[in-house]
């Protein structure tokens, strides 16, 4: 990863359209076209993802929540009295509330998310629910350095990264992310949600639901490019596809061009062959061994792994080495 300037706390702002355009153009002119999945999460995309988490095929959220509820007291006690919980990719902070309910001794919650509007709404709701808790949202891309507010940096803290979102980034980026979290001062532990390798059919169904909500979520990135960047994607000419890549232990989500076509993106022409794909997102699945290797490479050790009875999902507690 590059040496980006840290994202600091302060006024909540949205990412400039120029950043979106630069990323979109760079990804779509490559021989293997791609879009950075962070651009899935505007307000519409974030709301669609929250809808996905309620679908019957999408076992991840309900399974993880059941694990968090079962172990909430122990997980909350990882944060010392007066300490802070720092969450990466917080979304609607639904799972976090389980820990906040069990951790009334916490003094602060720092949610970090790329969707400013969604983060604002969530922060306001949490302030109403937990009036004694300091809620300090930071708009930012957790794949870049994030600077915590000075008063938060000096407090003992625990990182929280649920949802198996660690599986949505490359192994190298995962190591970088966990290494940066390890470098935050006063880090006591890191609570990480990871989806586990299982039957391919179960995995594919979770990312290609019968109602088509995931397809709408992924396709929304084309809708965004049309609305925000002046592109002219014909949405109906692209199909969603989710496949299991056993070699790399990951689900791969793509948009397939149904015909040969040319798209205008801010005055630049991008050609698609029939059947050509845009790689939009992937979700890596872990085993005990691969998670242990990831932790060790990032300066952490796996202290505990809390799993559901079917061993579909794990909430891992990492401690600094």
PDB file of C-alpha atoms in Angstrom:
ATOM      1  CA  UNK A   1       0.000   0.000   0.000  1.00  0.00           C
ATOM      2  CA  UNK A   2       1.107   3.558  -0.647  1.00  0.00           C
ATOM      3  CA  UNK A   3       2.090   6.187   1.862  1.00  0.00           C
ATOM      4  CA  UNK A   4      -1.276   7.919   1.989  1.00  0.00           C
ATOM      5  CA  UNK A   5      -1.866  10.797   4.376  1.00  0.00           C
ATOM      6  CA  UNK A   6      -3.730   9.680   7.485  1.00  0.00           C
ATOM      7  CA  UNK A   7      -7.471  10.312   7.630  1.00  0.00           C
ATOM      8  CA  UNK A   8      -8.148  12.412  10.691  1.00  0.00           C
ATOM      9  CA  UNK A   9     -11.195  12.963  12.847  1.00  0.00           C
ATOM     10  CA  UNK A  10     -13.195  16.106  12.280  1.00  0.00           C
ATOM     11  CA  UNK A  11     -15.977  17.254  10.068  1.00  0.00           C
ATOM     12  CA  UNK A  12     -17.716  14.394   8.292  1.00  0.00           C
ATOM     13  CA  UNK A  13     -17.207  14.779   4.548  1.00  0.00           C
ATOM     14  CA  UNK A  14     -17.715  12.544   1.552  1.00  0.00           C
ATOM     15  CA  UNK A  15     -14.871  11.339  -0.645  1.00  0.00           C
ATOM     16  CA  UNK A  16     -14.334  13.633  -3.664  1.00  0.00           C
ATOM     17  CA  UNK A  17     -15.869  12.501  -6.933  1.00  0.00           C
ATOM     18  CA  UNK A  18     -12.392  12.839  -8.445  1.00  0.00           C
ATOM     19  CA  UNK A  19     -11.193   9.942  -6.251  1.00  0.00           C
ATOM     20  CA  UNK A  20     -14.047   7.773  -7.495  1.00  0.00           C
ATOM     21  CA  UNK A  21     -13.327   8.726 -11.114  1.00  0.00           C
ATOM     22  CA  UNK A  22      -9.615   8.042 -10.750  1.00  0.00           C
ATOM     23  CA  UNK A  23     -10.248   4.611  -9.226  1.00  0.00           C
ATOM     24  CA  UNK A  24     -12.937   3.731 -11.772  1.00  0.00           C
ATOM     25  CA  UNK A  25     -10.817   4.714 -14.745  1.00  0.00           C
ATOM     26  CA  UNK A  26      -7.720   2.921 -13.429  1.00  0.00           C
ATOM     27  CA  UNK A  27      -9.690  -0.269 -12.801  1.00  0.00           C
ATOM     28  CA  UNK A  28     -11.642  -0.332 -16.049  1.00  0.00           C
ATOM     29  CA  UNK A  29      -8.724   0.235 -18.445  1.00  0.00           C
ATOM     30  CA  UNK A  30      -6.873  -2.799 -17.106  1.00  0.00           C
ATOM     31  CA  UNK A  31      -6.872  -6.020 -19.167  1.00  0.00           C
ATOM     32  CA  UNK A  32      -8.794  -7.631 -16.300  1.00  0.00           C
ATOM     33  CA  UNK A  33     -11.341  -4.964 -15.447  1.00  0.00           C
ATOM     34  CA  UNK A  34     -12.179  -4.254 -11.811  1.00  0.00           C
ATOM     35  CA  UNK A  35     -13.776  -1.728  -9.476  1.00  0.00           C
ATOM     36  CA  UNK A  36     -12.563  -1.114  -5.939  1.00  0.00           C
ATOM     37  CA  UNK A  37     -15.333  -2.559  -3.716  1.00  0.00           C
ATOM     38  CA  UNK A  38     -15.168   0.426  -1.375  1.00  0.00           C
ATOM     39  CA  UNK A  39     -17.280   2.277  -3.953  1.00  0.00           C
ATOM     40  CA  UNK A  40     -20.180  -0.097  -3.310  1.00  0.00           C
ATOM     41  CA  UNK A  41     -20.927   1.734  -0.085  1.00  0.00           C
ATOM     42  CA  UNK A  42     -22.768   4.931  -0.792  1.00  0.00           C
ATOM     43  CA  UNK A  43     -25.971   5.438   1.178  1.00  0.00           C
ATOM     44  CA  UNK A  44     -27.935   3.194  -1.201  1.00  0.00           C
ATOM     45  CA  UNK A  45     -25.239   0.515  -1.209  1.00  0.00           C
ATOM     46  CA  UNK A  46     -24.924   0.540   2.571  1.00  0.00           C
ATOM     47  CA  UNK A  47     -28.691   0.164   2.933  1.00  0.00           C
ATOM     48  CA  UNK A  48     -28.727  -2.703   0.416  1.00  0.00           C
ATOM     49  CA  UNK A  49     -25.972  -4.468   2.300  1.00  0.00           C
ATOM     50  CA  UNK A  50     -27.906  -4.177   5.544  1.00  0.00           C
ATOM     51  CA  UNK A  51     -30.834  -5.781   3.694  1.00  0.00           C
ATOM     52  CA  UNK A  52     -28.550  -8.610   2.517  1.00  0.00           C
ATOM     53  CA  UNK A  53     -27.660  -9.407   6.105  1.00  0.00           C
ATOM     54  CA  UNK A  54     -31.304 -10.323   6.790  1.00  0.00           C
ATOM     55  CA  UNK A  55     -31.678 -12.748   3.862  1.00  0.00           C
ATOM     56  CA  UNK A  56     -32.212 -16.465   4.608  1.00  0.00           C
ATOM     57  CA  UNK A  57     -29.219 -17.535   2.498  1.00  0.00           C
ATOM     58  CA  UNK A  58     -26.875 -15.089   4.197  1.00  0.00           C
ATOM     59  CA  UNK A  59     -25.985 -17.062   7.309  1.00  0.00           C
ATOM     60  CA  UNK A  60     -23.001 -14.880   8.204  1.00  0.00           C
ATOM     61  CA  UNK A  61     -24.698 -12.076  10.098  1.00  0.00           C
ATOM     62  CA  UNK A  62     -27.112 -14.104  12.210  1.00  0.00           C
ATOM     63  CA  UNK A  63     -24.397 -16.663  12.988  1.00  0.00           C
ATOM     64  CA  UNK A  64     -21.901 -14.013  14.030  1.00  0.00           C
ATOM     65  CA  UNK A  65     -24.508 -12.197  16.124  1.00  0.00           C
ATOM     66  CA  UNK A  66     -25.328 -15.439  17.945  1.00  0.00           C
ATOM     67  CA  UNK A  67     -21.628 -15.909  18.745  1.00  0.00           C
ATOM     68  CA  UNK A  68     -21.302 -12.312  19.930  1.00  0.00           C
ATOM     69  CA  UNK A  69     -24.381 -12.641  22.122  1.00  0.00           C
ATOM     70  CA  UNK A  70     -23.095 -15.865  23.641  1.00  0.00           C
ATOM     71  CA  UNK A  71     -19.708 -14.337  24.479  1.00  0.00           C
ATOM     72  CA  UNK A  72     -20.657 -10.659  24.875  1.00  0.00           C
ATOM     73  CA  UNK A  73     -19.608 -10.345  28.513  1.00  0.00           C
ATOM     74  CA  UNK A  74     -16.158 -11.839  27.946  1.00  0.00           C
ATOM     75  CA  UNK A  75     -15.574  -9.804  24.786  1.00  0.00           C
ATOM     76  CA  UNK A  76     -16.676  -6.542  26.407  1.00  0.00           C
ATOM     77  CA  UNK A  77     -14.365  -7.195  29.352  1.00  0.00           C
ATOM     78  CA  UNK A  78     -11.419  -7.113  26.955  1.00  0.00           C
ATOM     79  CA  UNK A  79     -11.836  -3.321  27.073  1.00  0.00           C
ATOM     80  CA  UNK A  80     -10.539  -1.889  30.356  1.00  0.00           C
ATOM     81  CA  UNK A  81     -12.799   0.432  32.346  1.00  0.00           C
ATOM     82  CA  UNK A  82     -12.764   3.843  30.712  1.00  0.00           C
ATOM     83  CA  UNK A  83     -11.384   2.414  27.483  1.00  0.00           C
ATOM     84  CA  UNK A  84     -12.585   2.680  23.899  1.00  0.00           C
ATOM     85  CA  UNK A  85     -13.927   0.304  21.295  1.00  0.00           C
ATOM     86  CA  UNK A  86     -12.730   1.166  17.771  1.00  0.00           C
ATOM     87  CA  UNK A  87     -14.659  -0.433  14.911  1.00  0.00           C
ATOM     88  CA  UNK A  88     -13.491  -0.632  11.311  1.00  0.00           C
ATOM     89  CA  UNK A  89     -16.197  -0.566   8.632  1.00  0.00           C
ATOM     90  CA  UNK A  90     -18.912   0.022  11.205  1.00  0.00           C
ATOM     91  CA  UNK A  91     -21.960   0.261   8.899  1.00  0.00           C
ATOM     92  CA  UNK A  92     -25.107   0.401  11.024  1.00  0.00           C
ATOM     93  CA  UNK A  93     -23.193  -0.839  14.113  1.00  0.00           C
ATOM     94  CA  UNK A  94     -25.857  -3.501  14.676  1.00  0.00           C
ATOM     95  CA  UNK A  95     -23.461  -6.135  16.034  1.00  0.00           C
ATOM     96  CA  UNK A  96     -21.589  -3.551  18.050  1.00  0.00           C
ATOM     97  CA  UNK A  97     -24.626  -2.885  20.208  1.00  0.00           C
ATOM     98  CA  UNK A  98     -24.289  -6.358  21.680  1.00  0.00           C
ATOM     99  CA  UNK A  99     -20.858  -5.395  23.006  1.00  0.00           C
ATOM    100  CA  UNK A 100     -21.960  -1.901  24.033  1.00  0.00           C
ATOM    101  CA  UNK A 101     -24.866  -3.342  26.019  1.00  0.00           C
ATOM    102  CA  UNK A 102     -22.475  -5.672  27.838  1.00  0.00           C
ATOM    103  CA  UNK A 103     -19.761  -3.023  28.190  1.00  0.00           C
ATOM    104  CA  UNK A 104     -21.350  -0.170  30.072  1.00  0.00           C
ATOM    105  CA  UNK A 105     -17.896   0.526  31.517  1.00  0.00           C
ATOM    106  CA  UNK A 106     -16.657   1.701  28.105  1.00  0.00           C
ATOM    107  CA  UNK A 107     -16.103   5.437  27.809  1.00  0.00           C
ATOM    108  CA  UNK A 108     -15.977   5.771  24.043  1.00  0.00           C
ATOM    109  CA  UNK A 109     -16.918   4.158  20.750  1.00  0.00           C
ATOM    110  CA  UNK A 110     -15.093   5.169  17.564  1.00  0.00           C
ATOM    111  CA  UNK A 111     -16.850   3.904  14.408  1.00  0.00           C
ATOM    112  CA  UNK A 112     -14.887   4.231  11.161  1.00  0.00           C
ATOM    113  CA  UNK A 113     -16.755   3.963   7.867  1.00  0.00           C
ATOM    114  CA  UNK A 114     -16.476   5.271   4.309  1.00  0.00           C
ATOM    115  CA  UNK A 115     -20.160   6.245   3.938  1.00  0.00           C
ATOM    116  CA  UNK A 116     -20.487   9.641   5.609  1.00  0.00           C
ATOM    117  CA  UNK A 117     -24.272   9.944   5.471  1.00  0.00           C
ATOM    118  CA  UNK A 118     -24.816   6.436   6.812  1.00  0.00           C
ATOM    119  CA  UNK A 119     -22.207   6.966   9.537  1.00  0.00           C
ATOM    120  CA  UNK A 120     -23.866  10.203  10.638  1.00  0.00           C
ATOM    121  CA  UNK A 121     -27.256   8.545  11.001  1.00  0.00           C
ATOM    122  CA  UNK A 122     -25.793   5.645  12.948  1.00  0.00           C
ATOM    123  CA  UNK A 123     -23.793   7.916  15.274  1.00  0.00           C
ATOM    124  CA  UNK A 124     -26.880   9.981  16.104  1.00  0.00           C
ATOM    125  CA  UNK A 125     -28.854   6.833  16.884  1.00  0.00           C
ATOM    126  CA  UNK A 126     -26.101   5.488  19.153  1.00  0.00           C
ATOM    127  CA  UNK A 127     -25.825   8.762  21.058  1.00  0.00           C
ATOM    128  CA  UNK A 128     -29.541   8.533  21.805  1.00  0.00           C
ATOM    129  CA  UNK A 129     -29.279   4.884  22.883  1.00  0.00           C
ATOM    130  CA  UNK A 130     -26.094   5.313  24.957  1.00  0.00           C
ATOM    131  CA  UNK A 131     -26.121   8.863  26.375  1.00  0.00           C
ATOM    132  CA  UNK A 132     -23.128   8.196  28.658  1.00  0.00           C
ATOM    133  CA  UNK A 133     -20.963   6.936  25.796  1.00  0.00           C
ATOM    134  CA  UNK A 134     -18.768   9.265  23.761  1.00  0.00           C
ATOM    135  CA  UNK A 135     -19.467   8.374  20.111  1.00  0.00           C
ATOM    136  CA  UNK A 136     -16.698   9.730  17.859  1.00  0.00           C
ATOM    137  CA  UNK A 137     -17.283   8.784  14.209  1.00  0.00           C
ATOM    138  CA  UNK A 138     -14.507   9.030  11.641  1.00  0.00           C
ATOM    139  CA  UNK A 139     -15.216   8.996   7.917  1.00  0.00           C
ATOM    140  CA  UNK A 140     -12.431   7.083   6.249  1.00  0.00           C
ATOM    141  CA  UNK A 141     -11.215   4.158   4.227  1.00  0.00           C
ATOM    142  CA  UNK A 142      -9.849   1.603   6.680  1.00  0.00           C
ATOM    143  CA  UNK A 143      -7.433   0.415   3.987  1.00  0.00           C
ATOM    144  CA  UNK A 144      -5.569   3.697   4.497  1.00  0.00           C
ATOM    145  CA  UNK A 145      -3.925   5.015   7.671  1.00  0.00           C
ATOM    146  CA  UNK A 146      -6.524   6.355  10.098  1.00  0.00           C
ATOM    147  CA  UNK A 147      -5.456   8.753  12.833  1.00  0.00           C
ATOM    148  CA  UNK A 148      -7.571   8.541  15.988  1.00  0.00           C
ATOM    149  CA  UNK A 149      -8.478  11.717  17.895  1.00  0.00           C
ATOM    150  CA  UNK A 150      -5.748  12.630  20.380  1.00  0.00           C
ATOM    151  CA  UNK A 151      -7.883  11.884  23.426  1.00  0.00           C
ATOM    152  CA  UNK A 152      -8.863   8.504  21.969  1.00  0.00           C
ATOM    153  CA  UNK A 153      -5.312   7.554  21.054  1.00  0.00           C
ATOM    154  CA  UNK A 154      -4.187   7.752  24.671  1.00  0.00           C
ATOM    155  CA  UNK A 155      -6.944   5.505  26.028  1.00  0.00           C
ATOM    156  CA  UNK A 156      -6.701   1.724  26.275  1.00  0.00           C
ATOM    157  CA  UNK A 157      -8.633   0.286  23.397  1.00  0.00           C
ATOM    158  CA  UNK A 158      -9.846  -2.810  21.606  1.00  0.00           C
ATOM    159  CA  UNK A 159     -10.278  -3.035  17.852  1.00  0.00           C
ATOM    160  CA  UNK A 160     -13.445  -4.555  16.399  1.00  0.00           C
ATOM    161  CA  UNK A 161     -13.736  -5.759  12.803  1.00  0.00           C
ATOM    162  CA  UNK A 162     -16.800  -7.992  12.456  1.00  0.00           C
ATOM    163  CA  UNK A 163     -18.690  -9.281   9.447  1.00  0.00           C
ATOM    164  CA  UNK A 164     -15.855 -11.236   7.869  1.00  0.00           C
ATOM    165  CA  UNK A 165     -14.960  -7.987   6.094  1.00  0.00           C
ATOM    166  CA  UNK A 166     -11.329  -9.061   6.423  1.00  0.00           C
ATOM    167  CA  UNK A 167     -12.204 -11.563   3.704  1.00  0.00           C
ATOM    168  CA  UNK A 168     -13.076  -8.779   1.259  1.00  0.00           C
ATOM    169  CA  UNK A 169      -9.500  -7.573   0.953  1.00  0.00           C
ATOM    170  CA  UNK A 170      -6.327  -9.165  -0.365  1.00  0.00           C
ATOM    171  CA  UNK A 171      -4.066 -11.080   2.038  1.00  0.00           C
ATOM    172  CA  UNK A 172      -1.418  -8.353   1.718  1.00  0.00           C
ATOM    173  CA  UNK A 173      -3.936  -5.606   2.521  1.00  0.00           C
ATOM    174  CA  UNK A 174      -5.246  -7.674   5.438  1.00  0.00           C
ATOM    175  CA  UNK A 175      -1.730  -7.865   6.893  1.00  0.00           C
ATOM    176  CA  UNK A 176      -1.282  -4.111   6.402  1.00  0.00           C
ATOM    177  CA  UNK A 177      -4.618  -3.345   8.074  1.00  0.00           C
ATOM    178  CA  UNK A 178      -3.991  -5.531  11.107  1.00  0.00           C
ATOM    179  CA  UNK A 179      -0.415  -4.252  11.369  1.00  0.00           C
ATOM    180  CA  UNK A 180      -1.626  -0.634  11.479  1.00  0.00           C
ATOM    181  CA  UNK A 181      -4.194  -1.515  14.139  1.00  0.00           C
ATOM    182  CA  UNK A 182      -1.440  -3.239  16.098  1.00  0.00           C
ATOM    183  CA  UNK A 183       0.551   0.007  15.971  1.00  0.00           C
ATOM    184  CA  UNK A 184      -2.201   2.120  17.559  1.00  0.00           C
ATOM    185  CA  UNK A 185      -1.126   3.070  21.098  1.00  0.00           C
ATOM    186  CA  UNK A 186      -2.649   1.252  24.072  1.00  0.00           C
ATOM    187  CA  UNK A 187      -4.042  -1.647  22.036  1.00  0.00           C
ATOM    188  CA  UNK A 188      -5.283  -4.387  24.337  1.00  0.00           C
ATOM    189  CA  UNK A 189      -6.834  -6.779  21.814  1.00  0.00           C
ATOM    190  CA  UNK A 190      -8.524  -7.050  18.440  1.00  0.00           C
ATOM    191  CA  UNK A 191     -11.858  -8.839  17.906  1.00  0.00           C
ATOM    192  CA  UNK A 192     -12.108 -10.180  14.367  1.00  0.00           C
ATOM    193  CA  UNK A 193     -15.039 -11.870  12.623  1.00  0.00           C
ATOM    194  CA  UNK A 194     -14.025 -14.464  10.029  1.00  0.00           C
ATOM    195  CA  UNK A 195     -16.105 -16.704   7.800  1.00  0.00           C
ATOM    196  CA  UNK A 196     -14.845 -20.262   7.573  1.00  0.00           C
ATOM    197  CA  UNK A 197     -14.360 -22.567   4.578  1.00  0.00           C
ATOM    198  CA  UNK A 198     -17.415 -24.788   4.051  1.00  0.00           C
ATOM    199  CA  UNK A 199     -19.500 -26.475   1.325  1.00  0.00           C
ATOM    200  CA  UNK A 200     -19.300 -24.457  -1.939  1.00  0.00           C
ATOM    201  CA  UNK A 201     -23.067 -24.562  -2.467  1.00  0.00           C
ATOM    202  CA  UNK A 202     -23.711 -22.897   0.884  1.00  0.00           C
ATOM    203  CA  UNK A 203     -21.153 -20.221   0.077  1.00  0.00           C
ATOM    204  CA  UNK A 204     -22.428 -19.426  -3.422  1.00  0.00           C
ATOM    205  CA  UNK A 205     -26.047 -19.203  -2.253  1.00  0.00           C
ATOM    206  CA  UNK A 206     -25.016 -16.716   0.424  1.00  0.00           C
ATOM    207  CA  UNK A 207     -23.635 -14.384  -2.261  1.00  0.00           C
ATOM    208  CA  UNK A 208     -26.226 -14.993  -4.976  1.00  0.00           C
ATOM    209  CA  UNK A 209     -29.556 -14.885  -3.169  1.00  0.00           C
ATOM    210  CA  UNK A 210     -32.832 -15.866  -4.788  1.00  0.00           C
ATOM    211  CA  UNK A 211     -34.328 -12.387  -4.275  1.00  0.00           C
ATOM    212  CA  UNK A 212     -31.501 -10.751  -6.221  1.00  0.00           C
ATOM    213  CA  UNK A 213     -30.571  -8.261  -3.499  1.00  0.00           C
ATOM    214  CA  UNK A 214     -26.846  -9.030  -3.760  1.00  0.00           C
ATOM    215  CA  UNK A 215     -27.041  -8.573  -7.532  1.00  0.00           C
ATOM    216  CA  UNK A 216     -28.643  -5.161  -6.970  1.00  0.00           C
ATOM    217  CA  UNK A 217     -25.968  -4.286  -4.387  1.00  0.00           C
ATOM    218  CA  UNK A 218     -23.106  -5.115  -6.745  1.00  0.00           C
ATOM    219  CA  UNK A 219     -24.799  -3.490  -9.756  1.00  0.00           C
ATOM    220  CA  UNK A 220     -25.289  -0.289  -7.747  1.00  0.00           C
ATOM    221  CA  UNK A 221     -21.658   0.605  -8.464  1.00  0.00           C
ATOM    222  CA  UNK A 222     -22.637   1.055 -12.137  1.00  0.00           C
ATOM    223  CA  UNK A 223     -25.631   3.154 -11.074  1.00  0.00           C
ATOM    224  CA  UNK A 224     -23.242   5.328  -9.031  1.00  0.00           C
ATOM    225  CA  UNK A 225     -20.869   5.797 -11.958  1.00  0.00           C
ATOM    226  CA  UNK A 226     -23.754   6.914 -14.152  1.00  0.00           C
ATOM    227  CA  UNK A 227     -25.098   9.344 -11.552  1.00  0.00           C
ATOM    228  CA  UNK A 228     -21.853  10.710 -10.124  1.00  0.00           C
ATOM    229  CA  UNK A 229     -19.312  10.378 -12.937  1.00  0.00           C
ATOM    230  CA  UNK A 230     -21.475  10.921 -16.006  1.00  0.00           C
ATOM    231  CA  UNK A 231     -20.980   7.380 -17.309  1.00  0.00           C
ATOM    232  CA  UNK A 232     -23.550   5.775 -19.596  1.00  0.00           C
ATOM    233  CA  UNK A 233     -23.586   2.137 -18.486  1.00  0.00           C
ATOM    234  CA  UNK A 234     -26.728   0.369 -19.706  1.00  0.00           C
ATOM    235  CA  UNK A 235     -27.485  -1.486 -16.497  1.00  0.00           C
ATOM    236  CA  UNK A 236     -29.704  -4.094 -18.154  1.00  0.00           C
ATOM    237  CA  UNK A 237     -26.766  -5.207 -20.316  1.00  0.00           C
ATOM    238  CA  UNK A 238     -24.773  -6.539 -17.343  1.00  0.00           C
ATOM    239  CA  UNK A 239     -25.407  -9.712 -15.341  1.00  0.00           C
ATOM    240  CA  UNK A 240     -24.251 -10.532 -11.845  1.00  0.00           C
ATOM    241  CA  UNK A 241     -22.179 -13.668 -11.182  1.00  0.00           C
ATOM    242  CA  UNK A 242     -20.818 -15.245  -7.969  1.00  0.00           C
ATOM    243  CA  UNK A 243     -18.426 -18.220  -8.138  1.00  0.00           C
ATOM    244  CA  UNK A 244     -16.341 -20.196  -5.631  1.00  0.00           C
ATOM    245  CA  UNK A 245     -12.587 -20.181  -6.292  1.00  0.00           C
ATOM    246  CA  UNK A 246     -11.396 -23.223  -4.315  1.00  0.00           C
ATOM    247  CA  UNK A 247      -7.703 -22.626  -4.997  1.00  0.00           C
ATOM    248  CA  UNK A 248      -7.754 -19.178  -3.388  1.00  0.00           C
ATOM    249  CA  UNK A 249     -10.547 -20.060  -0.919  1.00  0.00           C
ATOM    250  CA  UNK A 250     -12.750 -17.170  -1.928  1.00  0.00           C
ATOM    251  CA  UNK A 251     -16.094 -16.211  -3.451  1.00  0.00           C
ATOM    252  CA  UNK A 252     -15.637 -13.935  -6.472  1.00  0.00           C
ATOM    253  CA  UNK A 253     -18.382 -11.441  -7.431  1.00  0.00           C
ATOM    254  CA  UNK A 254     -18.412  -9.956 -10.914  1.00  0.00           C
ATOM    255  CA  UNK A 255     -20.549  -8.098 -13.425  1.00  0.00           C
ATOM    256  CA  UNK A 256     -20.596  -9.702 -16.880  1.00  0.00           C
ATOM    257  CA  UNK A 257     -21.162  -7.719 -20.070  1.00  0.00           C
ATOM    258  CA  UNK A 258     -23.948  -9.516 -21.941  1.00  0.00           C
ATOM    259  CA  UNK A 259     -22.797  -8.157 -25.309  1.00  0.00           C
ATOM    260  CA  UNK A 260     -19.984  -6.266 -26.997  1.00  0.00           C
ATOM    261  CA  UNK A 261     -20.416  -2.608 -26.109  1.00  0.00           C
ATOM    262  CA  UNK A 262     -18.642   0.675 -25.454  1.00  0.00           C
ATOM    263  CA  UNK A 263     -19.203   2.838 -22.395  1.00  0.00           C
ATOM    264  CA  UNK A 264     -18.406   6.516 -22.014  1.00  0.00           C
ATOM    265  CA  UNK A 265     -16.823   7.368 -18.665  1.00  0.00           C
ATOM    266  CA  UNK A 266     -16.277  11.106 -18.274  1.00  0.00           C
ATOM    267  CA  UNK A 267     -15.387  11.464 -21.927  1.00  0.00           C
ATOM    268  CA  UNK A 268     -13.244   8.333 -22.137  1.00  0.00           C
ATOM    269  CA  UNK A 269     -14.340   5.279 -24.071  1.00  0.00           C
ATOM    270  CA  UNK A 270     -14.186   1.824 -22.474  1.00  0.00           C
ATOM    271  CA  UNK A 271     -14.845  -1.216 -24.656  1.00  0.00           C
ATOM    272  CA  UNK A 272     -16.331  -4.480 -23.429  1.00  0.00           C
ATOM    273  CA  UNK A 273     -16.308  -7.783 -25.263  1.00  0.00           C
ATOM    274  CA  UNK A 274     -19.301 -10.061 -24.917  1.00  0.00           C
ATOM    275  CA  UNK A 275     -18.835 -12.086 -21.729  1.00  0.00           C
ATOM    276  CA  UNK A 276     -16.112  -9.791 -20.358  1.00  0.00           C
ATOM    277  CA  UNK A 277     -16.269  -9.284 -16.614  1.00  0.00           C
ATOM    278  CA  UNK A 278     -15.741  -6.494 -14.117  1.00  0.00           C
ATOM    279  CA  UNK A 279     -14.384  -7.905 -10.871  1.00  0.00           C
ATOM    280  CA  UNK A 280     -16.193  -6.018  -8.121  1.00  0.00           C
ATOM    281  CA  UNK A 281     -15.700  -7.883  -4.867  1.00  0.00           C
ATOM    282  CA  UNK A 282     -14.412 -11.083  -3.348  1.00  0.00           C
ATOM    283  CA  UNK A 283     -14.787 -12.763   0.016  1.00  0.00           C
ATOM    284  CA  UNK A 284     -11.973 -14.949   1.280  1.00  0.00           C
ATOM    285  CA  UNK A 285     -12.789 -17.744   3.702  1.00  0.00           C
ATOM    286  CA  UNK A 286     -10.437 -18.862   6.441  1.00  0.00           C
ATOM    287  CA  UNK A 287      -9.309 -21.964   8.240  1.00  0.00           C
ATOM    288  CA  UNK A 288      -7.690 -22.066  11.674  1.00  0.00           C
ATOM    289  CA  UNK A 289      -4.275 -22.382  10.011  1.00  0.00           C
ATOM    290  CA  UNK A 290      -4.735 -19.516   7.541  1.00  0.00           C
ATOM    291  CA  UNK A 291      -6.101 -17.220  10.265  1.00  0.00           C
ATOM    292  CA  UNK A 292      -3.173 -18.056  12.538  1.00  0.00           C
ATOM    293  CA  UNK A 293      -0.748 -17.234   9.730  1.00  0.00           C
ATOM    294  CA  UNK A 294      -2.481 -13.908   9.056  1.00  0.00           C
ATOM    295  CA  UNK A 295      -2.336 -12.934  12.724  1.00  0.00           C
ATOM    296  CA  UNK A 296       1.323 -13.861  13.089  1.00  0.00           C
ATOM    297  CA  UNK A 297       2.276 -11.856  10.010  1.00  0.00           C
ATOM    298  CA  UNK A 298       0.561  -8.796  11.522  1.00  0.00           C
ATOM    299  CA  UNK A 299       2.042  -8.831  15.015  1.00  0.00           C
ATOM    300  CA  UNK A 300      -0.863 -10.610  16.701  1.00  0.00           C
ATOM    301  CA  UNK A 301      -1.564 -14.032  18.176  1.00  0.00           C
ATOM    302  CA  UNK A 302      -4.891 -15.864  18.097  1.00  0.00           C
ATOM    303  CA  UNK A 303      -5.800 -16.098  21.771  1.00  0.00           C
ATOM    304  CA  UNK A 304      -9.336 -17.473  21.326  1.00  0.00           C
ATOM    305  CA  UNK A 305     -11.691 -18.587  18.566  1.00  0.00           C
ATOM    306  CA  UNK A 306     -15.393 -18.561  19.385  1.00  0.00           C
ATOM    307  CA  UNK A 307     -17.372 -20.607  16.834  1.00  0.00           C
ATOM    308  CA  UNK A 308     -20.991 -21.594  16.304  1.00  0.00           C
ATOM    309  CA  UNK A 309     -21.905 -25.248  16.759  1.00  0.00           C
ATOM    310  CA  UNK A 310     -21.790 -25.928  13.005  1.00  0.00           C
ATOM    311  CA  UNK A 311     -18.316 -24.316  12.717  1.00  0.00           C
ATOM    312  CA  UNK A 312     -19.515 -21.971   9.987  1.00  0.00           C
ATOM    313  CA  UNK A 313     -18.138 -18.753  11.454  1.00  0.00           C
ATOM    314  CA  UNK A 314     -15.611 -17.620  14.052  1.00  0.00           C
ATOM    315  CA  UNK A 315     -15.106 -14.569  16.239  1.00  0.00           C
ATOM    316  CA  UNK A 316     -11.401 -14.533  16.985  1.00  0.00           C
ATOM    317  CA  UNK A 317      -9.682 -12.631  19.798  1.00  0.00           C
ATOM    318  CA  UNK A 318      -6.220 -11.454  18.805  1.00  0.00           C
ATOM    319  CA  UNK A 319      -3.687 -10.190  21.313  1.00  0.00           C
ATOM    320  CA  UNK A 320      -0.448  -8.292  20.606  1.00  0.00           C
ATOM    321  CA  UNK A 321       2.771 -10.271  20.371  1.00  0.00           C
TER     322      UNK A 321
END
